[in-house]
Amino acid sequence: MLDIKWIRENPELLDKALQSRGVLPCSSKLIELDRCKRSFKSTLQNLQTRRNEFSKKIGQLKADGKNAEDLITEVGQIRERLQLLQNEEKKVSEELNKDLSTLPNIPADDVPAGKNDNDNLELRRIGKPRSFSFEPRDHVVIGEKLNSMDFERAARLSGSRFVILTGALARLERALANFMLDIHTGEYGYKEVAVPVLVKDNAVYGTGQLPKFTEDLFLTKNGFWLIPTAEVPLTNIVNSEILSEEKLPIRVVALTNCFRSEAGAAGVDTRGMLRQHQFNKVELVSIVHPDKSEVELERITQAAESILERLELPYRTVLLSSGDMGFSAKKTHDIEVWLPGQSRYREISSCSTCGDFQARRMNARFKSEKQKGTQFVHTLNGSGVAVGRALIAVIENYQNADNSISIPRVLQPYMGGMEEIGLNAG
């Protein structure tokens, strides 16, 4: 959530930033609602002070045996007015909070202005796409020919955008996830955390999915939300807490199922495993001091990139434009892996710094011994990486002419020494 004090002081900057994100300017409305809210609060405080003063006088008059009826009447009138004003102040506060909760984060100064992914800025390109002596196939053709990837049976169970993996492909997906966790915990210092995949309203509100993106989520009948990413429970670990500065940074990682309705992507990537309702993802979350968030973004991006480098998968990293960033992001690096079956780069990780945007929604703060009061922490998140998409990338980049799949060297220990997946692989 944005800071209303900053909005009061920078209305033109807010409107310009919102326009760069495709949102209509609204600073004047927000400032007026805030003015009304503060006016109500000031009047309420004055009335409460008067009521307290009169109540004391009434007590004194009664103690002296004097008549206090006039003051008692006036206190009753103040009480009635307080009730009316409190109701009005509540309405204004709720409207202001509702409007603020639907506004996206303000882009960092170095984020390129743009409308969509055409305006993203490529930062680097690592690895050279493989030259095949045959026409490369996509993961669907390969997986189905290996009898290890079944979309038809999955559709009978659950509908479209689901898959059943069996045998060596199922094991390969598990190997990828375990490999990622080992790298992030062993080399980058992330603490592995097992988190719930069912969360309450305040958790999805805290990270910015609610209220604006309700349609993209799955809601159970008893009011729990299925997480769209482990960013939600991991970030909310510090919800409503005041941390000591010494506890920062906090770096956590989790492997979870993720669930997305894909309401905003109807008809997009309907073939194969690229965009599913249920998928596995290794998620990295950092909670840091405000002075460290820019450096931490580079660190979390490097952690995600290292997975692709060790798998020897070609990729590129781009800086997203203002119009292509996620709702809570202040700055985002997308990592896109090369998929021979599509002959293009596709997103496999998105690493973002959110500044204090999520912390304000969660009321997550820290206290320093050197300063009075508290400050909001800064939060960052990144896919480290999407396991299903990594599986696609391995299948397509390591495919052979006979439809077998060579297993990357770093994954072979996780596959019991297996070097290749063929038709008869178990």
Coordinates of C-alpha atoms in Angstrom, one line a residue:
M1 CA 0.0 0.0 0.0
L2 CA 1.2 3.5 -0.8
D3 CA 2.0 6.0 1.9
I4 CA -0.7 8.7 2.1
K5 CA 1.7 11.2 3.5
W6 CA 3.9 10.7 0.4
I7 CA 0.9 11.1 -1.8
R8 CA 0.0 14.5 -0.1
E9 CA 3.5 15.7 -0.7
N10 CA 3.9 14.3 -4.2
P11 CA 0.5 14.3 -6.0
E12 CA 2.0 15.0 -9.5
L13 CA 4.6 12.2 -9.1
L14 CA 1.8 9.8 -8.0
D15 CA -0.3 10.6 -11.1
K16 CA 2.6 10.3 -13.4
A17 CA 3.6 7.0 -11.9
L18 CA 0.1 5.6 -12.1
Q19 CA -0.2 6.7 -15.8
S20 CA 3.0 4.7 -16.5
R21 CA 1.2 1.7 -15.1
G22 CA -2.0 2.2 -17.0
V23 CA -4.0 3.6 -14.1
L24 CA -6.0 6.8 -14.1
P25 CA -4.7 9.7 -12.0
C26 CA -6.4 9.9 -8.6
S27 CA -4.3 12.0 -6.3
S28 CA -6.9 14.8 -5.9
K29 CA -9.6 12.3 -4.7
L30 CA -7.2 10.6 -2.3
I31 CA -5.9 13.9 -0.9
E32 CA -9.5 15.1 -0.4
L33 CA -10.5 11.8 1.4
D34 CA -7.5 12.1 3.6
R35 CA -8.3 15.8 4.4
C36 CA -11.8 14.8 5.4
K37 CA -10.5 11.9 7.5
R38 CA -8.0 14.1 9.4
S39 CA -10.6 16.8 9.9
F40 CA -13.0 14.3 11.4
K41 CA -10.2 13.0 13.7
S42 CA -9.3 16.5 14.8
T43 CA -13.0 17.3 15.6
L44 CA -13.4 14.0 17.4
Q45 CA -10.3 14.6 19.5
N46 CA -11.6 18.1 20.5
L47 CA -15.0 16.7 21.4
Q48 CA -13.6 13.9 23.4
T49 CA -11.4 16.4 25.3
R50 CA -14.5 18.6 26.0
R51 CA -16.5 15.6 27.2
N52 CA -13.7 14.5 29.6
E53 CA -13.5 18.1 31.0
F54 CA -17.2 18.3 31.5
S55 CA -17.3 14.9 33.1
K56 CA -14.8 16.0 35.7
K57 CA -16.7 19.2 36.4
I58 CA -19.9 17.2 36.8
G59 CA -18.1 15.1 39.4
Q60 CA -16.9 18.2 41.2
L61 CA -20.3 19.9 41.2
K62 CA -21.9 16.7 42.6
A63 CA -19.3 16.5 45.3
D64 CA -20.0 20.1 46.2
G65 CA -23.7 19.4 46.3
K66 CA -24.4 21.7 43.3
N67 CA -26.7 21.3 40.3
A68 CA -25.0 19.7 37.3
E69 CA -28.0 19.1 35.0
D70 CA -26.9 21.6 32.3
L71 CA -23.5 20.0 32.0
I72 CA -25.0 16.5 32.0
T73 CA -27.3 17.5 29.1
E74 CA -24.4 19.0 27.2
V75 CA -22.3 15.8 27.7
G76 CA -25.2 13.8 26.3
Q77 CA -25.3 16.0 23.3
I78 CA -21.5 15.6 22.8
R79 CA -21.9 11.9 23.1
E80 CA -24.5 11.8 20.3
R81 CA -22.4 14.0 18.1
L82 CA -19.4 11.8 18.7
Q83 CA -21.3 8.8 17.6
L84 CA -22.4 10.5 14.3
L85 CA -18.9 11.8 13.6
Q86 CA -17.3 8.4 14.3
N87 CA -19.6 6.8 11.8
E88 CA -18.7 9.4 9.2
E89 CA -15.0 9.1 9.9
K90 CA -15.3 5.3 9.6
K91 CA -17.0 5.7 6.1
V92 CA -14.3 8.1 4.9
S93 CA -11.5 5.9 6.2
E94 CA -12.9 2.8 4.6
E95 CA -13.3 4.5 1.3
L96 CA -9.7 5.9 1.5
N97 CA -8.3 2.5 2.4
K98 CA -10.3 0.8 -0.3
D99 CA -8.9 3.2 -2.9
L100 CA -5.4 2.9 -1.7
S101 CA -5.6 -0.9 -1.6
T102 CA -6.3 -1.1 -5.3
L103 CA -3.4 1.1 -6.4
P104 CA -0.2 -0.6 -7.7
N105 CA 3.2 0.1 -6.4
I106 CA 5.2 3.1 -7.7
P107 CA 8.0 2.1 -10.1
A108 CA 11.6 2.7 -9.2
D109 CA 13.4 5.5 -11.0
D110 CA 15.3 3.2 -13.3
V111 CA 12.3 1.2 -14.4
P112 CA 11.7 1.9 -18.1
A113 CA 8.3 3.5 -18.9
G114 CA 6.2 1.3 -21.2
K115 CA 2.9 -0.3 -21.8
N116 CA 3.8 -4.0 -22.0
D117 CA 6.6 -6.5 -22.6
N118 CA 7.6 -4.9 -25.8
D119 CA 9.1 -2.1 -23.7
N120 CA 11.2 -4.3 -21.4
L121 CA 14.9 -3.9 -21.4
E122 CA 17.2 -6.8 -21.9
L123 CA 20.0 -6.8 -19.3
R124 CA 22.0 -9.9 -20.4
R125 CA 21.8 -13.1 -22.4
I126 CA 23.6 -16.2 -21.1
G127 CA 24.3 -19.4 -23.1
K128 CA 23.7 -20.1 -26.8
P129 CA 20.7 -22.0 -27.9
R130 CA 21.5 -25.5 -29.1
S131 CA 21.6 -26.3 -32.9
F132 CA 19.7 -29.5 -33.6
S133 CA 20.3 -31.9 -36.4
F134 CA 16.6 -32.5 -36.5
E135 CA 13.4 -30.5 -36.1
P136 CA 13.1 -29.9 -32.3
R137 CA 9.8 -31.0 -30.8
D138 CA 7.9 -29.4 -27.9
H139 CA 7.6 -31.0 -24.5
V140 CA 4.1 -32.2 -25.2
V141 CA 5.1 -34.4 -28.2
I142 CA 8.2 -35.7 -26.3
G143 CA 6.3 -36.4 -23.1
E144 CA 3.4 -38.2 -24.8
K145 CA 5.7 -40.3 -26.9
L146 CA 7.5 -41.4 -23.7
N147 CA 4.1 -42.3 -22.3
S148 CA 5.0 -40.2 -19.3
M149 CA 2.9 -37.1 -19.8
D150 CA -0.9 -37.5 -19.9
F151 CA -3.2 -34.5 -20.4
E152 CA -6.2 -36.6 -21.4
R153 CA -6.5 -38.5 -18.1
A154 CA -5.7 -35.4 -16.1
A155 CA -8.6 -33.6 -17.9
R156 CA -11.0 -36.5 -17.0
L157 CA -9.9 -36.0 -13.3
S158 CA -9.8 -32.2 -13.1
G159 CA -10.5 -30.5 -16.4
S160 CA -8.2 -28.6 -18.7
R161 CA -4.8 -27.1 -17.6
F162 CA -3.8 -30.2 -15.6
V163 CA -1.3 -32.9 -16.3
I164 CA -0.3 -36.4 -14.9
L165 CA 3.4 -37.1 -15.0
T166 CA 4.6 -40.7 -14.5
G167 CA 7.8 -42.7 -14.2
A168 CA 11.1 -41.0 -15.0
L169 CA 9.5 -37.6 -15.8
A170 CA 7.8 -37.5 -12.5
R171 CA 11.1 -38.3 -10.8
L172 CA 12.8 -35.7 -13.0
E173 CA 10.4 -33.0 -11.7
R174 CA 11.1 -34.0 -8.1
A175 CA 14.9 -34.0 -8.9
L176 CA 14.7 -30.5 -10.2
A177 CA 12.9 -29.3 -7.1
N178 CA 15.3 -31.0 -4.7
F179 CA 18.3 -29.6 -6.7
M180 CA 16.9 -26.1 -6.4
L181 CA 16.3 -26.3 -2.7
D182 CA 19.8 -27.7 -2.1
I183 CA 21.5 -24.8 -4.0
H184 CA 19.4 -22.1 -2.4
T185 CA 19.9 -23.4 1.2
G186 CA 23.4 -24.7 0.9
E187 CA 25.0 -21.9 -1.2
Y188 CA 22.7 -18.8 -0.8
G189 CA 21.8 -19.1 2.8
Y190 CA 18.0 -19.4 2.5
K191 CA 16.2 -21.2 5.3
E192 CA 13.9 -23.9 4.0
V193 CA 10.3 -23.5 5.4
A194 CA 7.3 -25.8 5.0
V195 CA 4.3 -23.5 4.8
P196 CA 0.5 -23.9 4.5
V197 CA -1.1 -23.7 1.0
L198 CA -4.4 -22.6 2.5
V199 CA -4.4 -19.1 3.9
K200 CA -6.7 -16.4 5.3
D201 CA -7.9 -13.1 3.7
N202 CA -5.2 -11.0 5.5
A203 CA -2.4 -13.1 4.0
V204 CA -3.4 -12.6 0.4
Y205 CA -4.3 -9.0 1.1
G206 CA -0.8 -8.5 2.7
T207 CA 1.0 -9.5 -0.5
G208 CA -1.3 -7.6 -2.8
Q209 CA -3.5 -10.3 -4.4
L210 CA -6.6 -9.0 -2.7
P211 CA -8.8 -7.2 -3.3
K212 CA -8.0 -6.5 -7.0
F213 CA -7.1 -10.0 -8.2
T214 CA -9.8 -12.1 -6.6
E215 CA -10.7 -13.8 -9.9
D216 CA -7.2 -15.1 -10.3
L217 CA -7.4 -17.1 -7.1
F218 CA -9.2 -20.2 -5.9
L219 CA -11.4 -19.9 -2.8
T220 CA -12.6 -22.9 -0.7
K221 CA -16.1 -23.1 0.6
N222 CA -14.9 -22.5 4.2
G223 CA -13.1 -19.3 3.3
F224 CA -9.5 -20.3 2.8
W225 CA -7.5 -19.2 -0.3
L226 CA -5.3 -21.6 -2.2
I227 CA -2.0 -19.8 -2.5
P228 CA -1.0 -18.7 -6.1
T229 CA 2.7 -18.7 -4.9
A230 CA 4.6 -19.4 -1.7
E231 CA 5.4 -15.7 -1.7
V232 CA 2.1 -15.3 0.2
P233 CA 2.8 -17.4 3.3
L234 CA 6.5 -16.8 3.3
T235 CA 6.2 -13.0 3.2
N236 CA 3.4 -13.0 5.8
I237 CA 5.6 -14.8 8.3
V238 CA 6.4 -11.2 9.6
N239 CA 2.8 -10.0 9.3
S240 CA 2.0 -7.5 12.2
E241 CA 5.4 -8.1 13.8
I242 CA 8.1 -5.6 15.0
L243 CA 11.5 -7.1 14.4
S244 CA 14.8 -6.1 15.9
E245 CA 17.1 -4.8 13.2
E246 CA 19.6 -7.5 14.1
K247 CA 17.2 -10.2 12.7
L248 CA 17.5 -8.7 9.2
P249 CA 17.9 -9.9 6.6
I250 CA 15.5 -12.8 6.7
R251 CA 15.9 -15.2 3.7
V252 CA 13.4 -18.1 3.4
V253 CA 12.7 -20.6 0.6
A254 CA 9.8 -23.1 0.1
L255 CA 8.7 -25.7 -2.4
T256 CA 4.9 -25.7 -2.7
N257 CA 2.0 -26.5 -4.9
C258 CA 0.6 -23.3 -6.4
F259 CA -2.9 -22.7 -7.7
R260 CA -4.1 -20.1 -10.2
S261 CA -7.4 -19.8 -11.9
E262 CA -5.7 -18.1 -14.9
A263 CA -8.9 -15.9 -15.3
G264 CA -6.7 -13.1 -16.7
A265 CA -5.1 -15.5 -19.2
A266 CA -8.1 -17.2 -20.8
G267 CA -7.0 -18.8 -24.1
V268 CA -3.3 -18.1 -23.5
D269 CA -0.8 -21.0 -23.5
T270 CA -3.5 -23.7 -23.5
R271 CA -1.2 -26.3 -24.9
G272 CA 1.0 -28.3 -22.5
M273 CA 2.4 -27.4 -19.1
L274 CA 3.3 -23.8 -19.5
R275 CA 0.2 -22.3 -17.8
Q276 CA -1.6 -24.6 -15.5
H277 CA -4.1 -24.4 -12.6
Q278 CA -1.8 -26.4 -10.3
F279 CA 2.0 -26.4 -10.5
N280 CA 5.1 -26.6 -8.3
K281 CA 7.4 -23.7 -7.6
V282 CA 10.4 -23.0 -5.5
E283 CA 10.0 -19.5 -4.1
L284 CA 12.6 -17.2 -2.6
V285 CA 11.6 -14.4 -0.2
S286 CA 13.8 -11.8 1.5
I287 CA 12.8 -9.4 4.2
V288 CA 15.5 -6.7 4.5
H289 CA 16.5 -3.3 5.8
P290 CA 15.3 -0.5 3.4
D291 CA 18.9 0.4 2.6
K292 CA 19.6 -3.1 1.4
S293 CA 16.7 -3.9 -0.9
E294 CA 18.4 -2.8 -4.2
V295 CA 21.4 -5.0 -3.5
E296 CA 19.1 -7.8 -2.4
L297 CA 17.3 -7.7 -5.7
E298 CA 20.6 -8.5 -7.5
R299 CA 21.3 -11.3 -5.1
I300 CA 17.9 -13.0 -5.4
T301 CA 18.2 -12.7 -9.2
Q302 CA 21.6 -14.3 -9.2
A303 CA 20.3 -17.1 -7.0
A304 CA 17.6 -17.9 -9.6
E305 CA 20.0 -17.5 -12.6
S306 CA 22.4 -19.9 -11.0
I307 CA 19.9 -22.7 -11.3
L308 CA 19.7 -22.3 -15.1
E309 CA 23.4 -21.9 -15.4
R310 CA 24.1 -25.2 -13.6
L311 CA 21.4 -26.9 -15.7
E312 CA 23.2 -25.4 -18.8
L313 CA 20.0 -23.9 -20.1
P314 CA 20.3 -20.7 -22.3
Y315 CA 18.4 -17.7 -20.7
R316 CA 18.1 -14.0 -20.8
T317 CA 17.3 -11.5 -18.0
V318 CA 15.1 -8.5 -18.7
L319 CA 14.2 -5.4 -16.6
L320 CA 10.4 -5.1 -16.9
S321 CA 8.8 -1.9 -18.0
S322 CA 6.3 0.0 -15.8
G323 CA 3.4 -1.4 -17.7
D324 CA 4.5 -5.1 -17.5
M325 CA 5.3 -5.3 -13.7
G326 CA 3.2 -7.1 -11.2
F327 CA 0.9 -5.1 -8.9
S328 CA 3.1 -5.1 -5.8
A329 CA 6.5 -4.7 -7.6
K330 CA 8.6 -1.6 -7.5
K331 CA 11.2 -3.2 -9.8
T332 CA 11.3 -6.6 -11.5
H333 CA 13.8 -8.8 -13.2
D334 CA 12.3 -11.5 -15.4
I335 CA 14.4 -14.5 -16.3
E336 CA 13.4 -16.1 -19.5
V337 CA 14.6 -19.6 -20.5
W338 CA 15.1 -20.7 -24.1
L339 CA 12.5 -23.3 -25.3
P340 CA 13.5 -24.9 -28.6
G341 CA 9.9 -26.3 -29.1
Q342 CA 8.7 -22.7 -29.3
S343 CA 11.9 -21.2 -30.7
R344 CA 11.6 -18.4 -28.2
Y345 CA 12.4 -17.3 -24.6
R346 CA 9.7 -17.8 -22.0
E347 CA 9.5 -16.6 -18.4
I348 CA 10.7 -19.0 -15.8
S349 CA 11.4 -16.7 -12.9
S350 CA 10.3 -13.2 -11.8
C351 CA 12.4 -11.5 -9.1
S352 CA 11.0 -8.3 -7.6
T353 CA 11.6 -5.8 -4.9
C354 CA 8.4 -4.4 -3.4
G355 CA 9.9 -1.7 -1.2
D356 CA 7.7 -1.1 1.8
F357 CA 4.5 -1.7 -0.3
Q358 CA 3.7 -5.1 1.2
A359 CA 5.1 -4.2 4.6
R360 CA 2.5 -1.4 4.9
R361 CA -0.3 -3.8 4.1
M362 CA 1.0 -6.3 6.6
N363 CA 2.1 -3.7 9.2
A364 CA 5.5 -5.4 9.3
R365 CA 8.2 -3.2 10.9
F366 CA 11.6 -3.3 12.5
K367 CA 13.1 -1.3 15.4
S368 CA 16.7 0.0 15.4
E369 CA 18.5 0.9 18.6
K370 CA 20.0 3.9 16.8
Q371 CA 16.6 5.5 15.9
K372 CA 13.4 6.2 17.7
G373 CA 10.2 4.5 16.6
T374 CA 9.9 1.8 13.9
Q375 CA 10.4 1.5 10.2
F376 CA 8.7 -0.7 7.6
V377 CA 10.8 -3.5 6.3
H378 CA 11.3 -4.1 2.6
T379 CA 10.2 -7.3 1.0
L380 CA 11.5 -9.1 -2.1
N381 CA 10.4 -12.3 -3.8
G382 CA 11.6 -14.5 -6.7
S383 CA 10.9 -17.8 -8.3
G384 CA 13.9 -20.0 -7.8
V385 CA 12.5 -21.3 -10.2
A386 CA 9.2 -22.6 -11.5
V387 CA 9.7 -26.3 -11.4
G388 CA 7.2 -27.2 -14.1
R389 CA 8.8 -24.7 -16.5
A390 CA 12.2 -26.0 -15.7
L391 CA 11.1 -29.5 -16.5
I392 CA 9.8 -28.2 -19.9
A393 CA 13.1 -26.5 -20.5
V394 CA 15.1 -29.6 -19.7
I395 CA 12.9 -31.8 -21.9
E396 CA 13.1 -29.5 -24.9
N397 CA 16.8 -28.5 -24.6
Y398 CA 18.1 -32.0 -23.8
Q399 CA 15.9 -33.9 -26.4
N400 CA 17.5 -36.4 -28.8
A401 CA 16.6 -37.5 -32.3
D402 CA 15.1 -40.8 -31.0
N403 CA 12.8 -38.8 -28.6
S404 CA 14.9 -39.7 -25.5
I405 CA 16.0 -37.0 -23.1
S406 CA 19.6 -36.6 -21.8
I407 CA 19.7 -35.8 -18.1
P408 CA 21.7 -32.7 -17.1
R409 CA 24.9 -33.7 -15.2
V410 CA 23.9 -31.9 -12.0
L411 CA 20.6 -33.8 -11.9
Q412 CA 22.0 -37.3 -12.4
P413 CA 22.8 -37.9 -8.7
Y414 CA 19.2 -37.0 -8.0
M415 CA 18.1 -39.6 -10.6
G416 CA 20.0 -42.5 -9.1
G417 CA 22.8 -42.1 -11.7
M418 CA 20.4 -42.3 -14.7
E419 CA 21.8 -40.4 -17.7
E420 CA 19.0 -40.7 -20.1
I421 CA 15.2 -41.0 -20.2
G422 CA 13.9 -43.3 -23.0
L423 CA 10.7 -45.1 -23.8
N424 CA 11.4 -47.9 -21.3
A425 CA 12.6 -45.6 -18.4
G426 CA 10.8 -46.4 -15.2

